[in-house]
Amino acid sequence: KEYDPRDVERLENDDTLVESYLLWRHNSVDEAVKMIDESFQFRKDFSVNDLCESSLPSWVLETGSVFLHGYDKEGNKLFWFKVKLHVKDSKTVLERKKYVAFWLERYAKR
C-alpha cells in the first residue's frame, strides 16, 4: 500500500509513536500493525499532513463545534465537541471529517 512518505518517515524515526501504537493495542504487534495501516491509510486519504485552515471551507471553521480547551487531571489536553452544533448532512461529511482530522493533528502537535 501507498502511504504519505512523511508518515512513514515519522514512524521510522519516532520510537514514541511506535510505542504509542503498541500501548493503544495492549502490546499486540499484529494489532498495532493493523492500526498503523488503517491510520496511515486514513491520513493519506484525507491528506492530513497538508490540512490547514486555508484548505478547509470557512463555514466548517466558523461552526466552532470542535476545539481544544484545558487539561484533565493527568495533564492531557481536552478535545471538545459541541454536539448541539452538529448538523447531519451527507453532503458535508467529507469536510467535517477533514475538520476533525485537522483539529486532531493540531492537538497532537501542541
mmCIF file with all atom_site columns, C-alpha atoms in Angstrom:
data_model
loop_
_atom_site.group_PDB
_atom_site.id
_atom_site.type_symbol
_atom_site.label_atom_id
_atom_site.label_alt_id
_atom_site.label_comp_id
_atom_site.label_asym_id
_atom_site.label_entity_id
_atom_site.label_seq_id
_atom_site.pdbx_PDB_ins_code
_atom_site.Cartn_x
_atom_site.Cartn_y
_atom_site.Cartn_z
_atom_site.occupancy
_atom_site.B_iso_or_equiv
_atom_site.pdbx_formal_charge
_atom_site.auth_seq_id
_atom_site.auth_comp_id
_atom_site.auth_asym_id
_atom_site.auth_atom_id
_atom_site.pdbx_PDB_model_num
ATOM 1   C CA . LYS A 1 1   ? 0.000   0.000  0.000  1.00 0.00 ? 1   LYS A CA 1
ATOM 2   C CA . GLU A 1 2   ? 0.995   3.577  -0.539 1.00 0.00 ? 2   GLU A CA 1
ATOM 3   C CA . TYR A 1 3   ? 1.180   5.947  2.417  1.00 0.00 ? 3   TYR A CA 1
ATOM 4   C CA . ASP A 1 4   ? 2.228   9.545  2.778  1.00 0.00 ? 4   ASP A CA 1
ATOM 5   C CA . PRO A 1 5   ? 6.052   9.346  2.928  1.00 0.00 ? 5   PRO A CA 1
ATOM 6   C CA . ARG A 1 6   ? 6.071   11.867 5.788  1.00 0.00 ? 6   ARG A CA 1
ATOM 7   C CA . ASP A 1 7   ? 4.084   9.457  7.954  1.00 0.00 ? 7   ASP A CA 1
ATOM 8   C CA . VAL A 1 8   ? 6.408   6.568  7.076  1.00 0.00 ? 8   VAL A CA 1
ATOM 9   C CA . GLU A 1 9   ? 9.466   8.683  7.876  1.00 0.00 ? 9   GLU A CA 1
ATOM 10  C CA . ARG A 1 10  ? 7.990   9.719  11.231 1.00 0.00 ? 10  ARG A CA 1
ATOM 11  C CA . LEU A 1 11  ? 7.232   6.090  12.108 1.00 0.00 ? 11  LEU A CA 1
ATOM 12  C CA . GLU A 1 12  ? 10.780  5.074  11.207 1.00 0.00 ? 12  GLU A CA 1
ATOM 13  C CA . ASN A 1 13  ? 12.330  7.854  13.306 1.00 0.00 ? 13  ASN A CA 1
ATOM 14  C CA . ASP A 1 14  ? 9.968   8.267  16.257 1.00 0.00 ? 14  ASP A CA 1
ATOM 15  C CA . ASP A 1 15  ? 10.107  5.454  18.820 1.00 0.00 ? 15  ASP A CA 1
ATOM 16  C CA . THR A 1 16  ? 7.452   7.212  20.892 1.00 0.00 ? 16  THR A CA 1
ATOM 17  C CA . LEU A 1 17  ? 4.990   6.908  18.019 1.00 0.00 ? 17  LEU A CA 1
ATOM 18  C CA . VAL A 1 18  ? 5.678   3.179  17.682 1.00 0.00 ? 18  VAL A CA 1
ATOM 19  C CA . GLU A 1 19  ? 5.329   2.731  21.448 1.00 0.00 ? 19  GLU A CA 1
ATOM 20  C CA . SER A 1 20  ? 2.013   4.614  21.349 1.00 0.00 ? 20  SER A CA 1
ATOM 21  C CA . TYR A 1 21  ? 0.561   2.238  18.767 1.00 0.00 ? 21  TYR A CA 1
ATOM 22  C CA . LEU A 1 22  ? 1.708   -0.723 20.854 1.00 0.00 ? 22  LEU A CA 1
ATOM 23  C CA . LEU A 1 23  ? 0.251   0.816  24.007 1.00 0.00 ? 23  LEU A CA 1
ATOM 24  C CA . TRP A 1 24  ? -3.100  1.509  22.305 1.00 0.00 ? 24  TRP A CA 1
ATOM 25  C CA . ARG A 1 25  ? -3.193  -2.136 21.180 1.00 0.00 ? 25  ARG A CA 1
ATOM 26  C CA . HIS A 1 26  ? -2.051  -3.636 24.520 1.00 0.00 ? 26  HIS A CA 1
ATOM 27  C CA . ASN A 1 27  ? 1.362   -4.652 23.140 1.00 0.00 ? 27  ASN A CA 1
ATOM 28  C CA . SER A 1 28  ? -0.120  -6.826 20.395 1.00 0.00 ? 28  SER A CA 1
ATOM 29  C CA . VAL A 1 29  ? 2.248   -6.315 17.469 1.00 0.00 ? 29  VAL A CA 1
ATOM 30  C CA . ASP A 1 30  ? -0.270  -7.647 14.923 1.00 0.00 ? 30  ASP A CA 1
ATOM 31  C CA . GLU A 1 31  ? -2.990  -5.304 16.198 1.00 0.00 ? 31  GLU A CA 1
ATOM 32  C CA . ALA A 1 32  ? -0.559  -2.364 16.281 1.00 0.00 ? 32  ALA A CA 1
ATOM 33  C CA . VAL A 1 33  ? 0.491   -3.034 12.670 1.00 0.00 ? 33  VAL A CA 1
ATOM 34  C CA . LYS A 1 34  ? -3.174  -3.197 11.642 1.00 0.00 ? 34  LYS A CA 1
ATOM 35  C CA . MET A 1 35  ? -3.856  0.108  13.426 1.00 0.00 ? 35  MET A CA 1
ATOM 36  C CA . ILE A 1 36  ? -0.820  1.740  11.770 1.00 0.00 ? 36  ILE A CA 1
ATOM 37  C CA . ASP A 1 37  ? -2.046  0.566  8.368  1.00 0.00 ? 37  ASP A CA 1
ATOM 38  C CA . GLU A 1 38  ? -5.567  1.883  8.959  1.00 0.00 ? 38  GLU A CA 1
ATOM 39  C CA . SER A 1 39  ? -4.443  5.220  10.399 1.00 0.00 ? 39  SER A CA 1
ATOM 40  C CA . PHE A 1 40  ? -1.832  5.799  7.681  1.00 0.00 ? 40  PHE A CA 1
ATOM 41  C CA . GLN A 1 41  ? -4.406  4.997  5.002  1.00 0.00 ? 41  GLN A CA 1
ATOM 42  C CA . PHE A 1 42  ? -6.861  7.442  6.616  1.00 0.00 ? 42  PHE A CA 1
ATOM 43  C CA . ARG A 1 43  ? -4.153  10.092 6.851  1.00 0.00 ? 43  ARG A CA 1
ATOM 44  C CA . LYS A 1 44  ? -3.323  9.661  3.153  1.00 0.00 ? 44  LYS A CA 1
ATOM 45  C CA . ASP A 1 45  ? -6.966  9.590  2.019  1.00 0.00 ? 45  ASP A CA 1
ATOM 46  C CA . PHE A 1 46  ? -7.710  12.824 3.875  1.00 0.00 ? 46  PHE A CA 1
ATOM 47  C CA . SER A 1 47  ? -4.331  14.475 3.150  1.00 0.00 ? 47  SER A CA 1
ATOM 48  C CA . VAL A 1 48  ? -3.948  15.053 6.886  1.00 0.00 ? 48  VAL A CA 1
ATOM 49  C CA . ASN A 1 49  ? -0.355  16.287 6.604  1.00 0.00 ? 49  ASN A CA 1
ATOM 50  C CA . ASP A 1 50  ? -1.497  19.040 4.255  1.00 0.00 ? 50  ASP A CA 1
ATOM 51  C CA . LEU A 1 51  ? -4.587  20.181 6.152  1.00 0.00 ? 51  LEU A CA 1
ATOM 52  C CA . CYS A 1 52  ? -4.542  23.795 7.258  1.00 0.00 ? 52  CYS A CA 1
ATOM 53  C CA . GLU A 1 53  ? -7.168  26.429 7.949  1.00 0.00 ? 53  GLU A CA 1
ATOM 54  C CA . SER A 1 54  ? -6.985  27.695 4.372  1.00 0.00 ? 54  SER A CA 1
ATOM 55  C CA . SER A 1 55  ? -7.646  24.199 2.968  1.00 0.00 ? 55  SER A CA 1
ATOM 56  C CA . LEU A 1 56  ? -10.959 23.924 4.828  1.00 0.00 ? 56  LEU A CA 1
ATOM 57  C CA . PRO A 1 57  ? -14.177 25.692 3.851  1.00 0.00 ? 57  PRO A CA 1
ATOM 58  C CA . SER A 1 58  ? -14.705 28.755 6.043  1.00 0.00 ? 58  SER A CA 1
ATOM 59  C CA . TRP A 1 59  ? -18.176 27.563 7.112  1.00 0.00 ? 59  TRP A CA 1
ATOM 60  C CA . VAL A 1 60  ? -16.590 24.489 8.721  1.00 0.00 ? 60  VAL A CA 1
ATOM 61  C CA . LEU A 1 61  ? -14.200 26.593 10.797 1.00 0.00 ? 61  LEU A CA 1
ATOM 62  C CA . GLU A 1 62  ? -16.939 29.050 11.767 1.00 0.00 ? 62  GLU A CA 1
ATOM 63  C CA . THR A 1 63  ? -19.151 26.379 13.362 1.00 0.00 ? 63  THR A CA 1
ATOM 64  C CA . GLY A 1 64  ? -16.969 26.260 16.479 1.00 0.00 ? 64  GLY A CA 1
ATOM 65  C CA . SER A 1 65  ? -18.119 22.703 17.078 1.00 0.00 ? 65  SER A CA 1
ATOM 66  C CA . VAL A 1 66  ? -14.642 21.281 17.784 1.00 0.00 ? 66  VAL A CA 1
ATOM 67  C CA . PHE A 1 67  ? -11.849 22.867 19.793 1.00 0.00 ? 67  PHE A CA 1
ATOM 68  C CA . LEU A 1 68  ? -9.073  22.322 22.339 1.00 0.00 ? 68  LEU A CA 1
ATOM 69  C CA . HIS A 1 69  ? -9.604  23.678 25.819 1.00 0.00 ? 69  HIS A CA 1
ATOM 70  C CA . GLY A 1 70  ? -7.952  22.888 29.139 1.00 0.00 ? 70  GLY A CA 1
ATOM 71  C CA . TYR A 1 71  ? -6.461  19.737 30.639 1.00 0.00 ? 71  TYR A CA 1
ATOM 72  C CA . ASP A 1 72  ? -7.735  16.724 32.563 1.00 0.00 ? 72  ASP A CA 1
ATOM 73  C CA . LYS A 1 73  ? -6.412  15.579 35.981 1.00 0.00 ? 73  LYS A CA 1
ATOM 74  C CA . GLU A 1 74  ? -3.485  13.729 34.371 1.00 0.00 ? 74  GLU A CA 1
ATOM 75  C CA . GLY A 1 75  ? -2.464  16.765 32.318 1.00 0.00 ? 75  GLY A CA 1
ATOM 76  C CA . ASN A 1 76  ? -3.855  15.514 28.998 1.00 0.00 ? 76  ASN A CA 1
ATOM 77  C CA . LYS A 1 77  ? -5.266  18.122 26.619 1.00 0.00 ? 77  LYS A CA 1
ATOM 78  C CA . LEU A 1 78  ? -9.058  18.133 26.329 1.00 0.00 ? 78  LEU A CA 1
ATOM 79  C CA . PHE A 1 79  ? -10.644 17.912 22.888 1.00 0.00 ? 79  PHE A CA 1
ATOM 80  C CA . TRP A 1 80  ? -14.198 19.272 22.920 1.00 0.00 ? 80  TRP A CA 1
ATOM 81  C CA . PHE A 1 81  ? -17.096 18.518 20.586 1.00 0.00 ? 81  PHE A CA 1
ATOM 82  C CA . LYS A 1 82  ? -20.179 20.728 20.772 1.00 0.00 ? 82  LYS A CA 1
ATOM 83  C CA . VAL A 1 83  ? -22.690 18.130 19.647 1.00 0.00 ? 83  VAL A CA 1
ATOM 84  C CA . LYS A 1 84  ? -25.585 20.599 19.603 1.00 0.00 ? 84  LYS A CA 1
ATOM 85  C CA . LEU A 1 85  ? -23.815 22.441 16.759 1.00 0.00 ? 85  LEU A CA 1
ATOM 86  C CA . HIS A 1 86  ? -23.574 19.311 14.607 1.00 0.00 ? 86  HIS A CA 1
ATOM 87  C CA . VAL A 1 87  ? -25.915 19.165 11.628 1.00 0.00 ? 87  VAL A CA 1
ATOM 88  C CA . LYS A 1 88  ? -26.262 15.778 9.957  1.00 0.00 ? 88  LYS A CA 1
ATOM 89  C CA . ASP A 1 89  ? -25.847 16.342 6.236  1.00 0.00 ? 89  ASP A CA 1
ATOM 90  C CA . SER A 1 90  ? -24.444 13.688 3.891  1.00 0.00 ? 90  SER A CA 1
ATOM 91  C CA . LYS A 1 91  ? -23.197 16.403 1.523  1.00 0.00 ? 91  LYS A CA 1
ATOM 92  C CA . THR A 1 92  ? -20.789 17.801 4.125  1.00 0.00 ? 92  THR A CA 1
ATOM 93  C CA . VAL A 1 93  ? -19.478 14.583 5.717  1.00 0.00 ? 93  VAL A CA 1
ATOM 94  C CA . LEU A 1 94  ? -16.100 14.754 3.955  1.00 0.00 ? 94  LEU A CA 1
ATOM 95  C CA . GLU A 1 95  ? -15.465 18.356 5.009  1.00 0.00 ? 95  GLU A CA 1
ATOM 96  C CA . ARG A 1 96  ? -16.474 17.576 8.596  1.00 0.00 ? 96  ARG A CA 1
ATOM 97  C CA . LYS A 1 97  ? -14.150 14.559 8.738  1.00 0.00 ? 97  LYS A CA 1
ATOM 98  C CA . LYS A 1 98  ? -11.304 16.721 7.460  1.00 0.00 ? 98  LYS A CA 1
ATOM 99  C CA . TYR A 1 99  ? -12.191 19.343 10.073 1.00 0.00 ? 99  TYR A CA 1
ATOM 100 C CA . VAL A 1 100 ? -11.932 16.786 12.888 1.00 0.00 ? 100 VAL A CA 1
ATOM 101 C CA . ALA A 1 101 ? -8.698  15.409 11.404 1.00 0.00 ? 101 ALA A CA 1
ATOM 102 C CA . PHE A 1 102 ? -7.341  18.975 11.252 1.00 0.00 ? 102 PHE A CA 1
ATOM 103 C CA . TRP A 1 103 ? -8.100  19.500 14.953 1.00 0.00 ? 103 TRP A CA 1
ATOM 104 C CA . LEU A 1 104 ? -6.707  16.101 15.980 1.00 0.00 ? 104 LEU A CA 1
ATOM 105 C CA . GLU A 1 105 ? -3.490  16.878 14.133 1.00 0.00 ? 105 GLU A CA 1
ATOM 106 C CA . ARG A 1 106 ? -3.356  20.289 15.796 1.00 0.00 ? 106 ARG A CA 1
ATOM 107 C CA . TYR A 1 107 ? -3.946  18.590 19.154 1.00 0.00 ? 107 TYR A CA 1
ATOM 108 C CA . ALA A 1 108 ? -1.085  16.158 18.573 1.00 0.00 ? 108 ALA A CA 1
ATOM 109 C CA . LYS A 1 109 ? 1.321   18.988 17.763 1.00 0.00 ? 109 LYS A CA 1
ATOM 110 C CA . ARG A 1 110 ? 0.638   21.066 20.876 1.00 0.00 ? 110 ARG A CA 1
#
